[in-house]
PDB file of C-alpha atoms in Angstrom:
ATOM      1  CA  ALA W  37      -0.696  -7.356  14.885  1.00  0.00           C
ATOM      2  CA  PRO W  38      -0.841  -4.772  12.018  1.00  0.00           C
ATOM      3  CA  GLU W  39       1.091  -5.626   8.665  1.00  0.00           C
ATOM      4  CA  MET W  40       0.778  -2.056   7.381  1.00  0.00           C
ATOM      5  CA  ILE W  41       0.703   1.143   9.360  1.00  0.00           C
ATOM      6  CA  TRP W  42      -0.149   4.527   8.048  1.00  0.00           C
ATOM      7  CA  PHE W  43       1.144   7.023  10.476  1.00  0.00           C
ATOM      8  CA  LYS W  44       0.861  10.992  10.399  1.00  0.00           C
ATOM      9  CA  LYS W  45       1.628  14.078  12.773  1.00  0.00           C
ATOM     10  CA  ARG W  46      -1.860  15.882  12.946  1.00  0.00           C
ATOM     11  CA  ASP W  47      -0.754  19.175  14.421  1.00  0.00           C
ATOM     12  CA  ALA W  48       1.928  20.107  12.029  1.00  0.00           C
ATOM     13  CA  SER W  49       2.998  19.724   8.441  1.00  0.00           C
ATOM     14  CA  ALA W  50       4.496  16.214   7.909  1.00  0.00           C
ATOM     15  CA  SER W  51       4.336  13.214   5.395  1.00  0.00           C
ATOM     16  CA  TRP W  52       2.252   9.934   5.701  1.00  0.00           C
ATOM     17  CA  LEU W  53       4.664   7.343   6.729  1.00  0.00           C
ATOM     18  CA  VAL W  54       3.911   3.745   5.770  1.00  0.00           C
ATOM     19  CA  MET W  55       5.342   0.720   7.489  1.00  0.00           C
ATOM     20  CA  ASN W  56       4.802  -2.642   5.872  1.00  0.00           C
ATOM     21  CA  THR W  57       5.817  -5.929   7.070  1.00  0.00           C
ATOM     22  CA  HIS W  58       6.179  -7.207   3.409  1.00  0.00           C
ATOM     23  CA  LEU W  59       8.948  -4.713   2.181  1.00  0.00           C
ATOM     24  CA  THR W  60      12.462  -6.016   1.703  1.00  0.00           C
ATOM     25  CA  ASN W  61      13.579  -4.787   5.298  1.00  0.00           C
ATOM     26  CA  PRO W  62      10.357  -4.083   7.142  1.00  0.00           C
ATOM     27  CA  ASN W  63      12.164  -2.974  10.432  1.00  0.00           C
ATOM     28  CA  ASP W  64      14.222  -0.382   8.512  1.00  0.00           C
ATOM     29  CA  ASP W  65      12.243   0.856   5.397  1.00  0.00           C
ATOM     30  CA  TYR W  66       9.217   2.912   5.014  1.00  0.00           C
ATOM     31  CA  LEU W  67       7.227   4.353   2.226  1.00  0.00           C
ATOM     32  CA  ILE W  68       5.335   7.715   2.098  1.00  0.00           C
ATOM     33  CA  LEU W  69       1.797   7.614   1.089  1.00  0.00           C
ATOM     34  CA  ASN W  70       1.758  11.166  -0.371  1.00  0.00           C
ATOM     35  CA  SER W  71       4.548  10.345  -2.696  1.00  0.00           C
ATOM     36  CA  ASN W  72       5.366   7.992  -5.499  1.00  0.00           C
ATOM     37  CA  ASN W  73       9.081   7.860  -4.569  1.00  0.00           C
ATOM     38  CA  LEU W  74      10.958   4.659  -3.615  1.00  0.00           C
ATOM     39  CA  ASN W  75      10.931   3.481  -0.216  1.00  0.00           C
ATOM     40  CA  GLY W  76      13.445   5.290   2.288  1.00  0.00           C
ATOM     41  CA  SER W  77      15.314   4.028   5.410  1.00  0.00           C
ATOM     42  CA  ILE W  78      15.062   5.386   8.940  1.00  0.00           C
ATOM     43  CA  SER W  79      18.128   5.589  10.953  1.00  0.00           C
ATOM     44  CA  GLY W  80      17.025   3.222  13.399  1.00  0.00           C
ATOM     45  CA  SER W  81      14.147   0.885  12.984  1.00  0.00           C
ATOM     46  CA  TRP W  82      10.416   0.422  13.385  1.00  0.00           C
ATOM     47  CA  LEU W  83       9.741  -1.610  16.465  1.00  0.00           C
ATOM     48  CA  THR W  84       7.920  -4.844  15.434  1.00  0.00           C
ATOM     49  CA  PRO W  85       4.295  -4.279  15.789  1.00  0.00           C
ATOM     50  CA  THR W  86       2.212  -6.517  18.177  1.00  0.00           C
ATOM     51  CA  SER W  87      -1.395  -6.742  18.910  1.00  0.00           C
ATOM     52  CA  THR W  88      -0.965  -3.918  21.534  1.00  0.00           C
ATOM     53  CA  GLU W  89       1.780  -1.489  20.164  1.00  0.00           C
ATOM     54  CA  PHE W  90       3.818  -0.087  17.375  1.00  0.00           C
ATOM     55  CA  GLY W  91       6.311   2.631  17.123  1.00  0.00           C
ATOM     56  CA  ILE W  92       9.664   3.801  15.896  1.00  0.00           C
ATOM     57  CA  GLY W  93      12.874   2.823  17.889  1.00  0.00           C
ATOM     58  CA  VAL W  94      14.698   6.312  17.441  1.00  0.00           C
ATOM     59  CA  SER W  95      13.681  10.041  16.825  1.00  0.00           C
ATOM     60  CA  PHE W  96      12.685  10.449  13.364  1.00  0.00           C
ATOM     61  CA  SER W  97      11.821  13.991  11.655  1.00  0.00           C
ATOM     62  CA  GLU W  98       8.301  13.010  11.301  1.00  0.00           C
ATOM     63  CA  THR W  99       7.681  11.510  14.635  1.00  0.00           C
ATOM     64  CA  ASN W 100       8.631  11.825  18.360  1.00  0.00           C
ATOM     65  CA  SER W 101       7.960  15.359  18.702  1.00  0.00           C
ATOM     66  CA  SER W 102       7.025  16.147  22.341  1.00  0.00           C
ATOM     67  CA  GLY W 103       3.524  17.225  22.845  1.00  0.00           C
ATOM     68  CA  SER W 104       2.457  16.554  18.995  1.00  0.00           C
ATOM     69  CA  ASP W 105      -0.657  14.658  18.051  1.00  0.00           C
ATOM     70  CA  TYR W 106      -0.537  11.697  15.752  1.00  0.00           C
ATOM     71  CA  ILE W 107      -3.067   9.385  13.711  1.00  0.00           C
ATOM     72  CA  ALA W 108      -2.505   5.899  12.758  1.00  0.00           C
ATOM     73  CA  TYR W 109      -4.408   3.572  10.472  1.00  0.00           C
ATOM     74  CA  LEU W 110      -3.523   0.017  11.019  1.00  0.00           C
ATOM     75  CA  PHE W 111      -4.237  -2.807   8.595  1.00  0.00           C
ATOM     76  CA  ALA W 112      -3.946  -6.590   8.916  1.00  0.00           C
ATOM     77  CA  SER W 113      -5.033  -9.699   6.897  1.00  0.00           C
ATOM     78  CA  LEU W 114      -8.258 -11.358   8.092  1.00  0.00           C
ATOM     79  CA  ASP W 115      -8.924 -14.676   6.263  1.00  0.00           C
ATOM     80  CA  GLY W 116     -11.679 -14.205   3.582  1.00  0.00           C
ATOM     81  CA  ILE W 117     -12.148 -10.466   4.530  1.00  0.00           C
ATOM     82  CA  SER W 118      -8.825  -8.546   3.716  1.00  0.00           C
ATOM     83  CA  LYS W 119      -5.189  -9.403   2.743  1.00  0.00           C
ATOM     84  CA  VAL W 120      -2.009  -7.251   3.292  1.00  0.00           C
ATOM     85  CA  GLY W 121       0.682  -8.804   1.063  1.00  0.00           C
ATOM     86  CA  SER W 122       3.155  -8.333  -1.700  1.00  0.00           C
ATOM     87  CA  PHE W 123       3.909  -9.720  -5.109  1.00  0.00           C
ATOM     88  CA  SER W 124       6.519  -9.630  -7.901  1.00  0.00           C
ATOM     89  CA  HIS W 125       5.049  -8.670 -11.373  1.00  0.00           C
ATOM     90  CA  THR W 126       6.849  -9.168 -14.728  1.00  0.00           C
ATOM     91  CA  SER W 127       5.440  -7.088 -17.384  1.00  0.00           C
ATOM     92  CA  GLY W 128       4.123  -9.042 -20.512  1.00  0.00           C
ATOM     93  CA  THR W 129       2.778 -11.869 -18.334  1.00  0.00           C
ATOM     94  CA  PRO W 130      -0.366 -11.676 -16.073  1.00  0.00           C
ATOM     95  CA  THR W 131       0.368 -12.213 -12.488  1.00  0.00           C
ATOM     96  CA  ASN W 132      -2.550 -13.833 -10.236  1.00  0.00           C
ATOM     97  CA  VAL W 133      -2.605 -12.520  -6.591  1.00  0.00           C
ATOM     98  CA  ASP W 134      -4.515 -15.162  -4.383  1.00  0.00           C
ATOM     99  CA  CYS W 135      -5.800 -13.449  -1.365  1.00  0.00           C
ATOM    100  CA  GLY W 136      -7.938 -16.455  -0.230  1.00  0.00           C
ATOM    101  CA  PHE W 137     -11.189 -14.590  -1.070  1.00  0.00           C
ATOM    102  CA  ALA W 138     -14.341 -16.435  -2.167  1.00  0.00           C
ATOM    103  CA  ASN W 139     -15.628 -13.795  -4.500  1.00  0.00           C
ATOM    104  CA  GLY W 140     -12.588 -11.922  -5.854  1.00  0.00           C
ATOM    105  CA  ALA W 141     -11.294  -8.650  -4.629  1.00  0.00           C
ATOM    106  CA  ARG W 142     -13.844  -5.468  -4.328  1.00  0.00           C
ATOM    107  CA  PHE W 143     -11.134  -2.902  -3.410  1.00  0.00           C
ATOM    108  CA  VAL W 144      -7.327  -3.053  -4.043  1.00  0.00           C
ATOM    109  CA  VAL W 145      -4.617  -0.355  -3.209  1.00  0.00           C
ATOM    110  CA  TRP W 146      -1.016  -1.331  -4.434  1.00  0.00           C
ATOM    111  CA  LYS W 147       2.360   0.457  -4.575  1.00  0.00           C
ATOM    112  CA  LYS W 148       5.509  -0.491  -6.319  1.00  0.00           C
ATOM    113  CA  PHE W 149       8.585  -0.437  -3.920  1.00  0.00           C
ATOM    114  CA  SER W 150      11.312  -1.491  -6.223  1.00  0.00           C
ATOM    115  CA  ALA W 151      10.935   1.862  -8.296  1.00  0.00           C
ATOM    116  CA  SER W 152       9.029   5.152  -8.172  1.00  0.00           C
ATOM    117  CA  ASP W 153       5.335   4.651  -9.024  1.00  0.00           C
ATOM    118  CA  GLY W 154       2.092   5.814  -7.426  1.00  0.00           C
ATOM    119  CA  TRP W 155      -0.244   4.449  -5.007  1.00  0.00           C
ATOM    120  CA  GLN W 156      -3.153   3.132  -6.981  1.00  0.00           C
ATOM    121  CA  VAL W 157      -6.620   2.500  -5.992  1.00  0.00           C
ATOM    122  CA  TYR W 158      -9.100   0.203  -7.651  1.00  0.00           C
ATOM    123  CA  ASP W 159     -12.576  -0.935  -6.700  1.00  0.00           C
ATOM    124  CA  THR W 160     -15.558  -2.743  -8.371  1.00  0.00           C
ATOM    125  CA  ALA W 161     -17.824   0.430  -7.793  1.00  0.00           C
ATOM    126  CA  ARG W 162     -15.747   1.979 -10.683  1.00  0.00           C
ATOM    127  CA  GLY W 163     -14.771  -1.308 -12.445  1.00  0.00           C
ATOM    128  CA  ILE W 164     -12.349  -4.240 -11.907  1.00  0.00           C
ATOM    129  CA  THR W 165     -13.045  -5.946 -15.272  1.00  0.00           C
ATOM    130  CA  ALA W 166     -11.363  -7.770 -18.043  1.00  0.00           C
ATOM    131  CA  GLY W 167     -10.821  -4.260 -19.857  1.00  0.00           C
ATOM    132  CA  ASN W 168      -9.892  -0.883 -18.974  1.00  0.00           C
ATOM    133  CA  ASP W 169     -10.103  -0.229 -15.147  1.00  0.00           C
ATOM    134  CA  PRO W 170     -10.452   3.050 -13.662  1.00  0.00           C
ATOM    135  CA  PHE W 171      -8.008   3.948 -10.847  1.00  0.00           C
ATOM    136  CA  ALA W 172      -7.090   6.850  -8.601  1.00  0.00           C
ATOM    137  CA  GLN W 173      -3.581   7.624  -7.082  1.00  0.00           C
ATOM    138  CA  LEU W 174      -3.598   8.633  -3.490  1.00  0.00           C
ATOM    139  CA  ASN W 175      -0.210  10.626  -4.018  1.00  0.00           C
ATOM    140  CA  SER W 176      -2.011  12.719  -6.882  1.00  0.00           C
ATOM    141  CA  THR W 177      -4.637  15.392  -7.106  1.00  0.00           C
ATOM    142  CA  ASP W 178      -5.219  14.260 -10.888  1.00  0.00           C
ATOM    143  CA  ALA W 179      -8.495  13.019 -12.189  1.00  0.00           C
ATOM    144  CA  GLN W 180      -8.676   9.151 -12.090  1.00  0.00           C
ATOM    145  CA  THR W 181      -7.209   7.373 -15.054  1.00  0.00           C
ATOM    146  CA  THR W 182      -9.895   5.519 -17.143  1.00  0.00           C
ATOM    147  CA  ASN W 183      -7.901   4.344 -20.229  1.00  0.00           C
ATOM    148  CA  GLU W 184      -5.440   1.616 -18.885  1.00  0.00           C
ATOM    149  CA  ASP W 185      -6.159  -2.281 -18.187  1.00  0.00           C
ATOM    150  CA  LEU W 186      -3.718  -3.061 -15.212  1.00  0.00           C
ATOM    151  CA  ILE W 187      -5.923  -5.153 -12.923  1.00  0.00           C
ATOM    152  CA  ASP W 188      -8.523  -8.149 -13.726  1.00  0.00           C
ATOM    153  CA  PRO W 189     -10.706 -10.016 -11.647  1.00  0.00           C
ATOM    154  CA  LEU W 190      -9.805 -13.310 -10.173  1.00  0.00           C
ATOM    155  CA  SER W 191     -12.149 -15.509  -8.098  1.00  0.00           C
ATOM    156  CA  SER W 192      -9.763 -15.696  -5.219  1.00  0.00           C
ATOM    157  CA  GLY W 193      -8.197 -12.176  -5.399  1.00  0.00           C
ATOM    158  CA  PHE W 194      -7.187 -10.236  -8.448  1.00  0.00           C
ATOM    159  CA  THR W 195      -4.989 -10.500 -11.402  1.00  0.00           C
ATOM    160  CA  VAL W 196      -2.422  -8.035 -12.358  1.00  0.00           C
ATOM    161  CA  SER W 197      -2.656  -7.538 -16.183  1.00  0.00           C
ATOM    162  CA  ALA W 198       0.329  -8.252 -18.513  1.00  0.00           C
ATOM    163  CA  ASN W 199       0.188  -4.445 -19.161  1.00  0.00           C
ATOM    164  CA  LYS W 200       1.586  -3.323 -15.635  1.00  0.00           C
ATOM    165  CA  ASN W 201       5.067  -2.298 -15.211  1.00  0.00           C
ATOM    166  CA  SER W 202       7.482  -5.146 -13.865  1.00  0.00           C
ATOM    167  CA  GLY W 203       8.517  -4.642 -10.097  1.00  0.00           C
ATOM    168  CA  ASP W 204       7.941  -5.686  -6.576  1.00  0.00           C
ATOM    169  CA  TYR W 205       4.663  -4.300  -4.859  1.00  0.00           C
ATOM    170  CA  ILE W 206       2.914  -4.351  -1.532  1.00  0.00           C
ATOM    171  CA  PHE W 207      -0.961  -4.281  -1.541  1.00  0.00           C
ATOM    172  CA  TYR W 208      -3.898  -4.363   0.633  1.00  0.00           C
ATOM    173  CA  ALA W 209      -7.207  -6.017  -0.671  1.00  0.00           C
ATOM    174  CA  ILE W 210     -10.678  -6.338   0.612  1.00  0.00           C
ATOM    175  CA  ALA W 211     -13.123  -8.990  -0.425  1.00  0.00           C
TER     176      ALA W 211
END
């Protein structure tokens, strides 16, 4: 069953909705992929995803339009390969995120859900090092940021550096 779903209407203007089982209220809360806003709540609930289906239990402005086309990207953890999860971080102290990988994370996307913040994307092609790490933001058209040290390597996943703002985050990582 998927732990995170990115869902969007294809034939009309609509936001990318993000469902994640690691949010505080996973059946009621959502994030928007193209926004840095806090999570919102729907006036119903996400149907708990299974290995064969997912959905929203009530009419929602971004969904349930008769005759519309939709696209969904589904993410789940696979031991040693990928990890969908969450972590709490306190600024000033590094946070190790153990994903169960043998050689660290090569790709990480995270989003704070306890306050407004962007969807940050890191990868080893651009650098996940013990210094400044370039990152792009999915919700922005700005050039990548190159002068901040927010993530460091960890043999089993990744380390959130002491420089990152405090908060609760969801993430998706690939080994």
